[in-house]
mmCIF file of C-alpha atoms in Angstrom:
data_model
loop_
_atom_site.group_PDB
_atom_site.id
_atom_site.type_symbol
_atom_site.label_atom_id
_atom_site.label_comp_id
_atom_site.label_asym_id
_atom_site.label_seq_id
_atom_site.Cartn_x
_atom_site.Cartn_y
_atom_site.Cartn_z
ATOM 1 C CA ASN S 1 -92.212 -48.321 50.580
ATOM 2 C CA ALA S 2 -94.827 -46.143 52.288
ATOM 3 C CA GLY S 3 -93.153 -46.012 55.729
ATOM 4 C CA VAL S 4 -95.509 -44.720 58.431
ATOM 5 C CA THR S 5 -98.980 -43.737 57.240
ATOM 6 C CA GLN S 6 -101.331 -41.658 59.346
ATOM 7 C CA THR S 7 -104.961 -40.867 58.648
ATOM 8 C CA PRO S 8 -106.703 -38.498 58.643
ATOM 9 C CA LYS S 9 -104.459 -35.466 58.065
ATOM 10 C CA PHE S 10 -107.021 -33.067 59.493
ATOM 11 C CA GLN S 11 -109.978 -33.548 61.802
ATOM 12 C CA VAL S 12 -112.410 -31.283 63.611
ATOM 13 C CA LEU S 13 -114.384 -32.701 66.509
ATOM 14 C CA LYS S 14 -116.945 -31.381 68.921
ATOM 15 C CA THR S 15 -116.351 -31.764 72.622
ATOM 16 C CA GLY S 16 -117.447 -35.194 73.763
ATOM 17 C CA GLN S 17 -117.125 -36.899 70.397
ATOM 18 C CA SER S 18 -114.934 -39.930 69.979
ATOM 19 C CA MET S 19 -112.652 -40.846 67.132
ATOM 20 C CA THR S 20 -109.746 -43.021 66.140
ATOM 21 C CA LEU S 21 -106.507 -41.822 64.582
ATOM 22 C CA GLN S 22 -105.063 -44.508 62.366
ATOM 23 C CA CYS S 23 -101.390 -45.390 62.076
ATOM 24 C CA ALA S 24 -99.871 -48.110 59.945
ATOM 25 C CA GLN S 25 -96.278 -48.985 59.120
ATOM 26 C CA ASP S 26 -94.943 -51.382 56.517
ATOM 27 C CA MET S 27 -91.371 -51.694 57.800
ATOM 28 C CA ASN S 28 -92.041 -54.602 60.169
ATOM 29 C CA HIS S 29 -91.022 -52.433 63.130
ATOM 30 C CA GLU S 30 -91.757 -53.809 66.567
ATOM 31 C CA TYR S 31 -91.823 -50.423 68.301
ATOM 32 C CA MET S 32 -94.587 -47.914 67.680
ATOM 33 C CA SER S 33 -95.570 -44.760 69.513
ATOM 34 C CA TRP S 34 -97.879 -41.768 69.553
ATOM 35 C CA TYR S 35 -96.782 -38.219 70.295
ATOM 36 C CA ARG S 36 -98.597 -34.948 70.502
ATOM 37 C CA GLN S 37 -96.997 -31.662 69.552
ATOM 38 C CA ASP S 38 -98.163 -28.446 71.127
ATOM 39 C CA PRO S 39 -96.717 -24.930 70.785
ATOM 40 C CA GLY S 40 -94.024 -24.363 73.379
ATOM 41 C CA MET S 41 -94.255 -27.955 74.626
ATOM 42 C CA GLY S 42 -92.353 -29.924 72.063
ATOM 43 C CA LEU S 43 -93.192 -33.564 71.425
ATOM 44 C CA ARG S 44 -94.728 -35.500 74.279
ATOM 45 C CA LEU S 45 -95.191 -39.248 74.361
ATOM 46 C CA ILE S 46 -98.785 -40.431 74.768
ATOM 47 C CA HIS S 47 -98.635 -44.221 74.457
ATOM 48 C CA TYR S 48 -96.239 -46.709 73.004
ATOM 49 C CA SER S 49 -95.987 -50.371 72.085
ATOM 50 C CA VAL S 50 -92.994 -52.683 72.066
ATOM 51 C CA GLY S 51 -94.743 -55.346 70.044
ATOM 52 C CA ALA S 52 -98.117 -56.781 69.100
ATOM 53 C CA GLY S 53 -100.309 -57.164 72.158
ATOM 54 C CA ILE S 54 -98.112 -54.954 74.367
ATOM 55 C CA THR S 55 -98.814 -51.308 75.098
ATOM 56 C CA ASP S 56 -97.772 -48.889 77.798
ATOM 57 C CA GLN S 57 -98.389 -45.332 78.874
ATOM 58 C CA GLY S 58 -96.156 -42.437 78.071
ATOM 59 C CA GLU S 59 -95.965 -38.985 79.556
ATOM 60 C CA VAL S 60 -99.504 -37.769 78.751
ATOM 61 C CA PRO S 61 -101.817 -40.807 78.417
ATOM 62 C CA ASN S 62 -105.031 -39.467 79.960
ATOM 63 C CA GLY S 63 -107.984 -39.362 77.574
ATOM 64 C CA TYR S 64 -106.400 -41.716 75.069
ATOM 65 C CA ASN S 65 -106.537 -45.447 74.455
ATOM 66 C CA VAL S 66 -104.396 -47.634 72.237
ATOM 67 C CA SER S 67 -104.248 -51.236 71.154
ATOM 68 C CA ARG S 68 -101.781 -53.249 69.082
ATOM 69 C CA SER S 69 -103.413 -56.283 67.571
ATOM 70 C CA THR S 70 -100.963 -56.497 64.668
ATOM 71 C CA THR S 71 -97.369 -55.446 64.099
ATOM 72 C CA GLU S 72 -98.475 -53.029 61.366
ATOM 73 C CA ASP S 73 -101.234 -51.041 63.065
ATOM 74 C CA PHE S 74 -101.328 -48.858 66.153
ATOM 75 C CA PRO S 75 -104.543 -46.812 66.370
ATOM 76 C CA LEU S 76 -105.044 -44.034 68.902
ATOM 77 C CA ARG S 77 -108.535 -43.579 70.293
ATOM 78 C CA LEU S 78 -109.959 -40.433 71.812
ATOM 79 C CA LEU S 79 -112.815 -41.572 73.991
ATOM 80 C CA SER S 80 -114.470 -38.235 74.704
ATOM 81 C CA ALA S 81 -112.688 -35.370 73.006
ATOM 82 C CA ALA S 82 -111.845 -32.253 74.981
ATOM 83 C CA PRO S 83 -110.537 -28.874 73.774
ATOM 84 C CA SER S 84 -107.270 -29.656 75.609
ATOM 85 C CA GLN S 85 -106.711 -32.426 73.079
ATOM 86 C CA THR S 86 -106.441 -29.945 70.230
ATOM 87 C CA SER S 87 -102.971 -30.697 68.940
ATOM 88 C CA VAL S 88 -100.917 -32.220 66.172
ATOM 89 C CA TYR S 89 -100.505 -35.948 66.607
ATOM 90 C CA PHE S 90 -97.600 -37.969 65.273
ATOM 91 C CA CYS S 91 -97.209 -41.683 65.045
ATOM 92 C CA ALA S 92 -93.710 -43.130 64.942
ATOM 93 C CA SER S 93 -92.112 -46.515 64.577
ATOM 94 C CA SER S 94 -88.655 -47.899 65.141
ATOM 95 C CA TYR S 95 -86.862 -51.160 64.615
ATOM 96 C CA ARG S 96 -84.572 -51.580 67.580
ATOM 97 C CA GLY S 97 -86.182 -49.616 70.385
ATOM 98 C CA MET S 98 -87.952 -46.480 71.545
ATOM 99 C CA SER S 99 -84.654 -44.653 72.046
ATOM 100 C CA GLU S 100 -83.409 -45.508 68.593
ATOM 101 C CA LYS S 101 -83.998 -43.786 65.276
ATOM 102 C CA LEU S 102 -87.700 -43.071 64.903
ATOM 103 C CA PHE S 103 -89.631 -42.954 61.645
ATOM 104 C CA PHE S 104 -92.525 -40.515 61.800
ATOM 105 C CA GLY S 105 -95.819 -40.233 59.998
ATOM 106 C CA SER S 106 -96.887 -36.924 58.488
ATOM 107 C CA GLY S 107 -99.163 -36.045 61.387
ATOM 108 C CA THR S 108 -102.829 -35.433 62.135
ATOM 109 C CA GLN S 109 -103.961 -31.936 62.975
ATOM 110 C CA LEU S 110 -106.877 -32.242 65.390
ATOM 111 C CA SER S 111 -109.135 -29.432 66.552
ATOM 112 C CA VAL S 112 -111.672 -29.987 69.298
ATOM 113 C CA LEU S 113 -114.323 -27.289 69.523
ATOM 114 C CA SER Y 1 -87.155 -28.007 85.575
ATOM 115 C CA GLN Y 2 -86.525 -28.414 81.887
ATOM 116 C CA GLU Y 3 -83.908 -31.081 81.335
ATOM 117 C CA LEU Y 4 -83.424 -30.619 77.593
ATOM 118 C CA GLU Y 5 -83.110 -27.047 76.422
ATOM 119 C CA GLN Y 6 -83.029 -25.917 72.820
ATOM 120 C CA SER Y 7 -81.909 -22.475 71.813
ATOM 121 C CA PRO Y 8 -82.873 -20.265 70.245
ATOM 122 C CA GLN Y 9 -86.618 -20.846 70.148
ATOM 123 C CA SER Y 10 -86.794 -19.169 66.769
ATOM 124 C CA LEU Y 11 -84.321 -17.833 64.278
ATOM 125 C CA ILE Y 12 -84.690 -15.657 61.205
ATOM 126 C CA VAL Y 13 -81.724 -15.466 58.861
ATOM 127 C CA GLN Y 14 -80.979 -14.116 55.437
ATOM 128 C CA GLU Y 15 -80.289 -16.665 52.730
ATOM 129 C CA GLY Y 16 -76.620 -17.459 52.564
ATOM 130 C CA LYS Y 17 -75.930 -16.831 56.241
ATOM 131 C CA ASN Y 18 -74.584 -19.424 58.649
ATOM 132 C CA LEU Y 19 -76.463 -20.347 61.792
ATOM 133 C CA THR Y 20 -76.205 -22.568 64.853
ATOM 134 C CA ILE Y 21 -78.876 -24.254 66.961
ATOM 135 C CA ASN Y 22 -78.006 -25.639 70.380
ATOM 136 C CA CYS Y 23 -79.380 -28.477 72.443
ATOM 137 C CA THR Y 24 -78.295 -28.690 76.085
ATOM 138 C CA SER Y 25 -78.957 -31.625 78.367
ATOM 139 C CA SER Y 26 -78.900 -31.608 82.169
ATOM 140 C CA LYS Y 27 -77.787 -35.232 82.086
ATOM 141 C CA THR Y 28 -75.182 -37.208 80.192
ATOM 142 C CA LEU Y 29 -76.458 -38.324 76.841
ATOM 143 C CA TYR Y 30 -76.319 -41.887 75.613
ATOM 144 C CA GLY Y 31 -77.314 -40.536 72.218
ATOM 145 C CA LEU Y 32 -78.604 -37.337 70.648
ATOM 146 C CA TYR Y 33 -80.873 -37.234 67.618
ATOM 147 C CA TRP Y 34 -81.592 -34.290 65.340
ATOM 148 C CA TYR Y 35 -84.827 -34.110 63.367
ATOM 149 C CA LYS Y 36 -86.255 -31.563 60.964
ATOM 150 C CA GLN Y 37 -89.946 -30.835 60.517
ATOM 151 C CA LYS Y 38 -91.441 -28.970 57.603
ATOM 152 C CA TYR Y 39 -94.873 -27.413 57.965
ATOM 153 C CA GLY Y 40 -97.587 -30.020 57.552
ATOM 154 C CA GLU Y 41 -95.119 -32.873 57.451
ATOM 155 C CA GLY Y 42 -93.655 -35.338 59.852
ATOM 156 C CA LEU Y 43 -90.219 -35.315 61.352
ATOM 157 C CA ILE Y 44 -87.318 -36.301 59.175
ATOM 158 C CA PHE Y 45 -84.250 -37.848 60.766
ATOM 159 C CA LEU Y 46 -81.090 -35.826 60.176
ATOM 160 C CA MET Y 47 -78.295 -37.260 62.313
ATOM 161 C CA MET Y 48 -77.526 -39.211 65.431
ATOM 162 C CA LEU Y 49 -74.522 -38.647 67.691
ATOM 163 C CA GLN Y 50 -73.296 -40.988 70.387
ATOM 164 C CA LYS Y 51 -69.647 -40.432 71.152
ATOM 165 C CA GLY Y 52 -68.172 -37.459 72.969
ATOM 166 C CA GLY Y 53 -66.564 -35.118 70.478
ATOM 167 C CA GLU Y 54 -68.353 -36.749 67.563
ATOM 168 C CA GLU Y 55 -69.146 -34.670 64.516
ATOM 169 C CA LYS Y 56 -71.285 -35.602 61.530
ATOM 170 C CA SER Y 57 -72.128 -33.744 58.365
ATOM 171 C CA HIS Y 58 -74.762 -34.081 55.697
ATOM 172 C CA GLU Y 59 -74.636 -31.645 52.823
ATOM 173 C CA LYS Y 60 -74.479 -28.223 54.514
ATOM 174 C CA ILE Y 61 -75.571 -29.358 57.967
ATOM 175 C CA THR Y 62 -73.050 -30.320 60.646
ATOM 176 C CA ALA Y 63 -73.914 -31.659 64.068
ATOM 177 C CA LYS Y 64 -71.520 -31.994 66.984
ATOM 178 C CA LEU Y 65 -71.669 -33.559 70.423
ATOM 179 C CA ASP Y 66 -69.391 -32.104 73.055
ATOM 180 C CA GLU Y 67 -66.829 -34.141 74.944
ATOM 181 C CA LYS Y 68 -68.940 -34.227 78.090
ATOM 182 C CA LYS Y 69 -71.899 -35.503 76.047
ATOM 183 C CA GLN Y 70 -74.254 -32.890 77.425
ATOM 184 C CA GLN Y 71 -74.495 -30.414 74.601
ATOM 185 C CA SER Y 72 -74.999 -30.692 70.885
ATOM 186 C CA SER Y 73 -74.971 -28.062 68.198
ATOM 187 C CA LEU Y 74 -76.412 -28.074 64.713
ATOM 188 C CA HIS Y 75 -74.682 -25.772 62.273
ATOM 189 C CA ILE Y 76 -75.996 -24.824 58.852
ATOM 190 C CA THR Y 77 -73.598 -23.266 56.392
ATOM 191 C CA ALA Y 78 -74.820 -20.907 53.675
ATOM 192 C CA SER Y 79 -78.484 -21.330 54.554
ATOM 193 C CA GLN Y 80 -81.125 -21.766 51.857
ATOM 194 C CA PRO Y 81 -84.917 -21.433 51.930
ATOM 195 C CA SER Y 82 -85.064 -25.240 51.816
ATOM 196 C CA HIS Y 83 -83.490 -25.309 55.290
ATOM 197 C CA ALA Y 84 -86.514 -23.584 56.800
ATOM 198 C CA GLY Y 85 -88.542 -25.600 59.282
ATOM 199 C CA ILE Y 86 -88.531 -26.702 62.878
ATOM 200 C CA TYR Y 87 -85.456 -28.473 64.193
ATOM 201 C CA LEU Y 88 -85.844 -30.757 67.173
ATOM 202 C CA CYS Y 89 -83.280 -32.581 69.222
ATOM 203 C CA GLY Y 90 -84.118 -35.856 70.926
ATOM 204 C CA ALA Y 91 -82.197 -37.145 73.921
ATOM 205 C CA ASP Y 92 -81.483 -40.725 74.817
ATOM 206 C CA TRP Y 93 -80.811 -40.761 78.556
ATOM 207 C CA GLY Y 94 -80.822 -44.528 78.814
ATOM 208 C CA SER Y 95 -84.487 -44.627 79.818
ATOM 209 C CA GLU Y 96 -85.496 -46.482 76.660
ATOM 210 C CA LYS Y 97 -87.463 -43.507 75.330
ATOM 211 C CA LEU Y 98 -86.387 -40.371 73.561
ATOM 212 C CA VAL Y 99 -87.143 -37.034 75.159
ATOM 213 C CA PHE Y 100 -87.512 -34.158 72.736
ATOM 214 C CA GLY Y 101 -86.635 -30.507 73.033
ATOM 215 C CA LYS Y 102 -89.217 -27.828 72.304
ATOM 216 C CA GLY Y 103 -87.802 -27.150 68.876
ATOM 217 C CA THR Y 104 -86.215 -24.245 67.035
ATOM 218 C CA LYS Y 105 -88.198 -22.599 64.278
ATOM 219 C CA LEU Y 106 -85.917 -21.518 61.448
ATOM 220 C CA THR Y 107 -86.987 -19.001 58.816
ATOM 221 C CA VAL Y 108 -84.679 -18.303 55.874
ATOM 222 C CA ASN Y 109 -85.498 -15.162 53.928
ATOM 223 C CA PRO Y 110 -84.519 -15.049 50.254
#
């Protein structure tokens, strides 16, 4: 049972480049979410999904897009990377809701130069 | 203003010492989650507390939620290097999303 799988683990981008962070879970969880972790800021919610075809914005959604075409996958897209998006990104899933026990991926460390 | 405060921000202890991390909420908690993060890894669920006065233990880690359901503490007894990492609390305020504290970085020196 792999749980929540994130790829890549590390990524370096140049300002203006685009990329997609992948997230997949094999627990049949309806709820999936993306967080970013910055020093002194804790975890902040970017986008979340309550089921396939349904997404919504979190606390810091600007500069990011998401889609949820299947229950398993929840990719996060950076349209035009900015240095302010340098961060560690975590994907999480849960079975019963966004305020329930979350299962986290191992994170993606992103640097935007 | 910060609504979920964790203290201390960082903590360095000698192996074998006890320690406590606090998480204080400005609002009544429906639930409080504790997670641990090791460097380069994701967050691992430790415990969840819901009832006022509730206390849970796992191995050498004990978490408590006060009667007013606004403060939780995480206590580690006889710390070991394996306890090192970042501890985060997550608050359920009934808004259908968890809000996380800024974390406490724990270093345990052998």
